[in-house]
Amino acid sequence: MSVMQLSMLTVVVVASLRSLPAIATYGLGSITLFVIPAILFLVPTALVAAELATGWKGGIFTWVREAFGERAGFAAIWLQWIQNVVWYPAQIAFIAASLSFVVGKPDLVQSGIYTAIVILVSSTGDRLSSLSPAATSSPKSAAGAGSSARSSPRFS
């Protein structure tokens, strides 16, 4: 994965769709709302991860296990996993609601079946897409990040 692809993947994860309507009201001033967290959170996090990656092979589980023991390592990886289990369906439900307005059928927002279908189809498609090698899946992520930034109202 190139640095640009990894950067775009990080942007997509951190600058989620959920905040776009609120941020769009600020116009170009909203760039500050991305720069400050990038400097105060993303840069230090990247530096810590780079330092840990040079010292130990593995990931979060290994780093926490080496520092605090097996139970803390398990707790760290479990919390990361369960956060994703809760976050992804909520994010996709927001996307489903937004899509219902895009296609001109806002009454679909009230349909649990519609939301469930969108969540299942989207998450299944994401998982199938992630089974492909990084050489083919990371350009998709970077393209999605780039297109969402270009089509976002805050950049127009």
PDB file of C-alpha atoms in Angstrom:
ATOM      1  CA  MET A   1       0.000   0.000   0.000  1.00  0.00           C
ATOM      2  CA  SER A   2       1.373   3.407  -0.895  1.00  0.00           C
ATOM      3  CA  VAL A   3       1.526   6.300   1.546  1.00  0.00           C
ATOM      4  CA  MET A   4      -1.222   8.098  -0.399  1.00  0.00           C
ATOM      5  CA  GLN A   5      -3.516   5.058  -0.267  1.00  0.00           C
ATOM      6  CA  LEU A   6      -2.907   4.636   3.450  1.00  0.00           C
ATOM      7  CA  SER A   7      -3.525   8.358   4.001  1.00  0.00           C
ATOM      8  CA  MET A   8      -6.825   8.243   2.097  1.00  0.00           C
ATOM      9  CA  LEU A   9      -7.912   5.170   4.071  1.00  0.00           C
ATOM     10  CA  THR A  10      -7.200   7.045   7.307  1.00  0.00           C
ATOM     11  CA  VAL A  11      -9.115  10.106   6.084  1.00  0.00           C
ATOM     12  CA  VAL A  12     -12.137   7.953   5.252  1.00  0.00           C
ATOM     13  CA  VAL A  13     -12.110   6.345   8.692  1.00  0.00           C
ATOM     14  CA  VAL A  14     -11.579   9.534  10.709  1.00  0.00           C
ATOM     15  CA  ALA A  15     -13.550  12.081   8.656  1.00  0.00           C
ATOM     16  CA  SER A  16     -16.702  10.013   8.528  1.00  0.00           C
ATOM     17  CA  LEU A  17     -19.885  10.796   6.641  1.00  0.00           C
ATOM     18  CA  ARG A  18     -21.751  11.332   9.884  1.00  0.00           C
ATOM     19  CA  SER A  19     -20.231  14.767  10.496  1.00  0.00           C
ATOM     20  CA  LEU A  20     -20.482  16.145   6.945  1.00  0.00           C
ATOM     21  CA  PRO A  21     -23.917  17.848   7.259  1.00  0.00           C
ATOM     22  CA  ALA A  22     -22.906  19.677  10.432  1.00  0.00           C
ATOM     23  CA  ILE A  23     -19.491  20.632   9.102  1.00  0.00           C
ATOM     24  CA  ALA A  24     -20.874  21.782   5.725  1.00  0.00           C
ATOM     25  CA  THR A  25     -22.582  24.730   7.421  1.00  0.00           C
ATOM     26  CA  TYR A  26     -19.153  26.172   8.328  1.00  0.00           C
ATOM     27  CA  GLY A  27     -17.918  26.240   4.714  1.00  0.00           C
ATOM     28  CA  LEU A  28     -14.167  26.583   4.200  1.00  0.00           C
ATOM     29  CA  GLY A  29     -13.707  27.370   7.885  1.00  0.00           C
ATOM     30  CA  SER A  30     -14.411  23.715   8.562  1.00  0.00           C
ATOM     31  CA  ILE A  31     -10.939  22.850   7.285  1.00  0.00           C
ATOM     32  CA  THR A  32      -9.735  23.992  10.705  1.00  0.00           C
ATOM     33  CA  LEU A  33     -11.951  21.292  12.219  1.00  0.00           C
ATOM     34  CA  PHE A  34      -9.840  18.729  10.355  1.00  0.00           C
ATOM     35  CA  VAL A  35      -6.405  20.299  10.722  1.00  0.00           C
ATOM     36  CA  ILE A  36      -6.464  20.696  14.514  1.00  0.00           C
ATOM     37  CA  PRO A  37      -7.436  17.059  15.225  1.00  0.00           C
ATOM     38  CA  ALA A  38      -4.898  15.894  12.636  1.00  0.00           C
ATOM     39  CA  ILE A  39      -2.121  17.733  14.435  1.00  0.00           C
ATOM     40  CA  LEU A  40      -3.255  16.877  17.961  1.00  0.00           C
ATOM     41  CA  PHE A  41      -4.391  13.267  17.371  1.00  0.00           C
ATOM     42  CA  LEU A  42      -3.395  11.699  14.056  1.00  0.00           C
ATOM     43  CA  VAL A  43       0.244  12.812  13.999  1.00  0.00           C
ATOM     44  CA  PRO A  44       1.008  11.685  17.580  1.00  0.00           C
ATOM     45  CA  THR A  45      -0.867   8.412  16.972  1.00  0.00           C
ATOM     46  CA  ALA A  46       1.145   7.792  13.814  1.00  0.00           C
ATOM     47  CA  LEU A  47       4.406   8.511  15.648  1.00  0.00           C
ATOM     48  CA  VAL A  48       3.512   6.122  18.481  1.00  0.00           C
ATOM     49  CA  ALA A  49       2.454   3.382  16.050  1.00  0.00           C
ATOM     50  CA  ALA A  50       5.656   3.862  14.032  1.00  0.00           C
ATOM     51  CA  GLU A  51       7.767   3.596  17.166  1.00  0.00           C
ATOM     52  CA  LEU A  52       5.945   0.477  18.357  1.00  0.00           C
ATOM     53  CA  ALA A  53       6.138  -1.121  14.896  1.00  0.00           C
ATOM     54  CA  THR A  54       9.903  -0.698  14.810  1.00  0.00           C
ATOM     55  CA  GLY A  55      10.287  -2.341  18.207  1.00  0.00           C
ATOM     56  CA  TRP A  56       7.886  -5.282  17.961  1.00  0.00           C
ATOM     57  CA  LYS A  57       6.397  -7.321  15.176  1.00  0.00           C
ATOM     58  CA  GLY A  58       2.634  -7.652  15.314  1.00  0.00           C
ATOM     59  CA  GLY A  59      -0.021  -5.119  16.118  1.00  0.00           C
ATOM     60  CA  ILE A  60      -2.067  -3.729  18.964  1.00  0.00           C
ATOM     61  CA  PHE A  61      -2.507  -7.075  20.706  1.00  0.00           C
ATOM     62  CA  THR A  62       1.237  -7.735  20.714  1.00  0.00           C
ATOM     63  CA  TRP A  63       2.122  -4.229  21.846  1.00  0.00           C
ATOM     64  CA  VAL A  64      -0.351  -4.204  24.726  1.00  0.00           C
ATOM     65  CA  ARG A  65       0.484  -7.811  25.709  1.00  0.00           C
ATOM     66  CA  GLU A  66       4.202  -6.998  25.882  1.00  0.00           C
ATOM     67  CA  ALA A  67       3.566  -3.914  28.022  1.00  0.00           C
ATOM     68  CA  PHE A  68       0.692  -5.006  30.260  1.00  0.00           C
ATOM     69  CA  GLY A  69       0.214  -8.761  29.931  1.00  0.00           C
ATOM     70  CA  GLU A  70      -1.990 -11.261  28.152  1.00  0.00           C
ATOM     71  CA  ARG A  71      -5.305 -10.141  29.681  1.00  0.00           C
ATOM     72  CA  ALA A  72      -4.764  -6.477  28.802  1.00  0.00           C
ATOM     73  CA  GLY A  73      -3.750  -7.462  25.256  1.00  0.00           C
ATOM     74  CA  PHE A  74      -6.944  -9.468  24.885  1.00  0.00           C
ATOM     75  CA  ALA A  75      -9.003  -6.590  26.309  1.00  0.00           C
ATOM     76  CA  ALA A  76      -7.432  -4.110  23.859  1.00  0.00           C
ATOM     77  CA  ILE A  77      -8.104  -6.229  20.797  1.00  0.00           C
ATOM     78  CA  TRP A  78     -11.584  -7.179  22.020  1.00  0.00           C
ATOM     79  CA  LEU A  79     -12.521  -3.518  22.545  1.00  0.00           C
ATOM     80  CA  GLN A  80     -11.228  -2.639  19.090  1.00  0.00           C
ATOM     81  CA  TRP A  81     -13.217  -5.484  17.542  1.00  0.00           C
ATOM     82  CA  ILE A  82     -16.471  -4.779  19.388  1.00  0.00           C
ATOM     83  CA  GLN A  83     -16.214  -1.054  18.554  1.00  0.00           C
ATOM     84  CA  ASN A  84     -16.182  -2.000  14.880  1.00  0.00           C
ATOM     85  CA  VAL A  85     -19.134  -4.368  15.323  1.00  0.00           C
ATOM     86  CA  VAL A  86     -21.189  -1.489  16.732  1.00  0.00           C
ATOM     87  CA  TRP A  87     -19.804   1.339  14.573  1.00  0.00           C
ATOM     88  CA  TYR A  88     -20.072  -0.165  11.074  1.00  0.00           C
ATOM     89  CA  PRO A  89     -23.815  -0.964  11.122  1.00  0.00           C
ATOM     90  CA  ALA A  90     -24.552   2.471  12.613  1.00  0.00           C
ATOM     91  CA  GLN A  91     -22.501   4.174   9.898  1.00  0.00           C
ATOM     92  CA  ILE A  92     -24.134   2.125   7.137  1.00  0.00           C
ATOM     93  CA  ALA A  93     -27.584   2.892   8.594  1.00  0.00           C
ATOM     94  CA  PHE A  94     -26.747   6.599   8.279  1.00  0.00           C
ATOM     95  CA  ILE A  95     -25.689   6.019   4.669  1.00  0.00           C
ATOM     96  CA  ALA A  96     -28.950   4.126   4.005  1.00  0.00           C
ATOM     97  CA  ALA A  97     -30.982   7.031   5.403  1.00  0.00           C
ATOM     98  CA  SER A  98     -28.996   9.520   3.309  1.00  0.00           C
ATOM     99  CA  LEU A  99     -29.485   7.407   0.175  1.00  0.00           C
ATOM    100  CA  SER A 100     -33.237   7.378   0.706  1.00  0.00           C
ATOM    101  CA  PHE A 101     -33.223  11.190   0.442  1.00  0.00           C
ATOM    102  CA  VAL A 102     -30.896  11.095  -2.574  1.00  0.00           C
ATOM    103  CA  VAL A 103     -33.275   8.845  -4.516  1.00  0.00           C
ATOM    104  CA  GLY A 104     -36.255  10.983  -3.489  1.00  0.00           C
ATOM    105  CA  LYS A 105     -37.951   8.487  -1.170  1.00  0.00           C
ATOM    106  CA  PRO A 106     -37.505   9.866   2.355  1.00  0.00           C
ATOM    107  CA  ASP A 107     -40.214   7.532   3.680  1.00  0.00           C
ATOM    108  CA  LEU A 108     -37.672   4.682   3.394  1.00  0.00           C
ATOM    109  CA  VAL A 109     -35.915   6.108   6.455  1.00  0.00           C
ATOM    110  CA  GLN A 110     -38.696   4.656   8.599  1.00  0.00           C
ATOM    111  CA  SER A 111     -38.361   1.187   7.031  1.00  0.00           C
ATOM    112  CA  GLY A 112     -36.304  -1.182   9.129  1.00  0.00           C
ATOM    113  CA  ILE A 113     -36.333  -3.718   6.301  1.00  0.00           C
ATOM    114  CA  TYR A 114     -34.802  -1.199   3.873  1.00  0.00           C
ATOM    115  CA  THR A 115     -32.108  -0.276   6.399  1.00  0.00           C
ATOM    116  CA  ALA A 116     -31.360  -3.935   7.184  1.00  0.00           C
ATOM    117  CA  ILE A 117     -31.055  -4.785   3.474  1.00  0.00           C
ATOM    118  CA  VAL A 118     -28.671  -1.881   2.869  1.00  0.00           C
ATOM    119  CA  ILE A 119     -26.566  -2.855   5.914  1.00  0.00           C
ATOM    120  CA  LEU A 120     -26.385  -6.516   4.861  1.00  0.00           C
ATOM    121  CA  VAL A 121     -25.639  -5.820   1.189  1.00  0.00           C
ATOM    122  CA  SER A 122     -23.086  -3.116   1.965  1.00  0.00           C
ATOM    123  CA  SER A 123     -21.247  -5.027   4.683  1.00  0.00           C
ATOM    124  CA  THR A 124     -21.211  -8.225   2.601  1.00  0.00           C
ATOM    125  CA  GLY A 125     -19.857  -6.283  -0.371  1.00  0.00           C
ATOM    126  CA  ASP A 126     -17.199  -4.670   1.838  1.00  0.00           C
ATOM    127  CA  ARG A 127     -16.079  -8.026   3.169  1.00  0.00           C
ATOM    128  CA  LEU A 128     -15.980  -9.613  -0.282  1.00  0.00           C
ATOM    129  CA  SER A 129     -14.010  -6.618  -1.549  1.00  0.00           C
ATOM    130  CA  SER A 130     -11.519  -6.929   1.303  1.00  0.00           C
ATOM    131  CA  LEU A 131     -10.779 -10.533   0.332  1.00  0.00           C
ATOM    132  CA  SER A 132      -9.008  -9.272  -2.762  1.00  0.00           C
ATOM    133  CA  PRO A 133      -5.299  -8.475  -2.425  1.00  0.00           C
ATOM    134  CA  ALA A 134      -4.321  -5.047  -1.118  1.00  0.00           C
ATOM    135  CA  ALA A 135      -2.970  -4.169  -4.553  1.00  0.00           C
ATOM    136  CA  THR A 136      -6.543  -4.222  -5.894  1.00  0.00           C
ATOM    137  CA  SER A 137      -8.541  -3.176  -2.821  1.00  0.00           C
ATOM    138  CA  SER A 138      -6.511  -0.174  -1.627  1.00  0.00           C
ATOM    139  CA  PRO A 139      -6.938   1.770  -4.912  1.00  0.00           C
ATOM    140  CA  LYS A 140     -10.707   1.351  -4.440  1.00  0.00           C
ATOM    141  CA  SER A 141     -10.446   2.868  -0.960  1.00  0.00           C
ATOM    142  CA  ALA A 142      -8.256   5.713  -2.185  1.00  0.00           C
ATOM    143  CA  ALA A 143     -10.602   6.401  -5.094  1.00  0.00           C
ATOM    144  CA  GLY A 144     -13.573   6.429  -2.732  1.00  0.00           C
ATOM    145  CA  ALA A 145     -11.817   8.832  -0.369  1.00  0.00           C
ATOM    146  CA  GLY A 146     -10.800  11.109  -3.214  1.00  0.00           C
ATOM    147  CA  SER A 147     -14.247  11.146  -4.795  1.00  0.00           C
ATOM    148  CA  SER A 148     -15.991  11.787  -1.493  1.00  0.00           C
ATOM    149  CA  ALA A 149     -13.656  14.704  -0.791  1.00  0.00           C
ATOM    150  CA  ARG A 150     -14.250  16.161  -4.260  1.00  0.00           C
ATOM    151  CA  SER A 151     -18.036  15.754  -4.056  1.00  0.00           C
ATOM    152  CA  SER A 152     -18.327  16.965  -0.493  1.00  0.00           C
ATOM    153  CA  PRO A 153     -20.221  20.257  -0.085  1.00  0.00           C
ATOM    154  CA  ARG A 154     -17.541  21.606   2.240  1.00  0.00           C
ATOM    155  CA  PHE A 155     -15.005  21.681  -0.592  1.00  0.00           C
ATOM    156  CA  SER A 156     -17.206  23.342  -3.190  1.00  0.00           C
TER     157      SER A 156
END
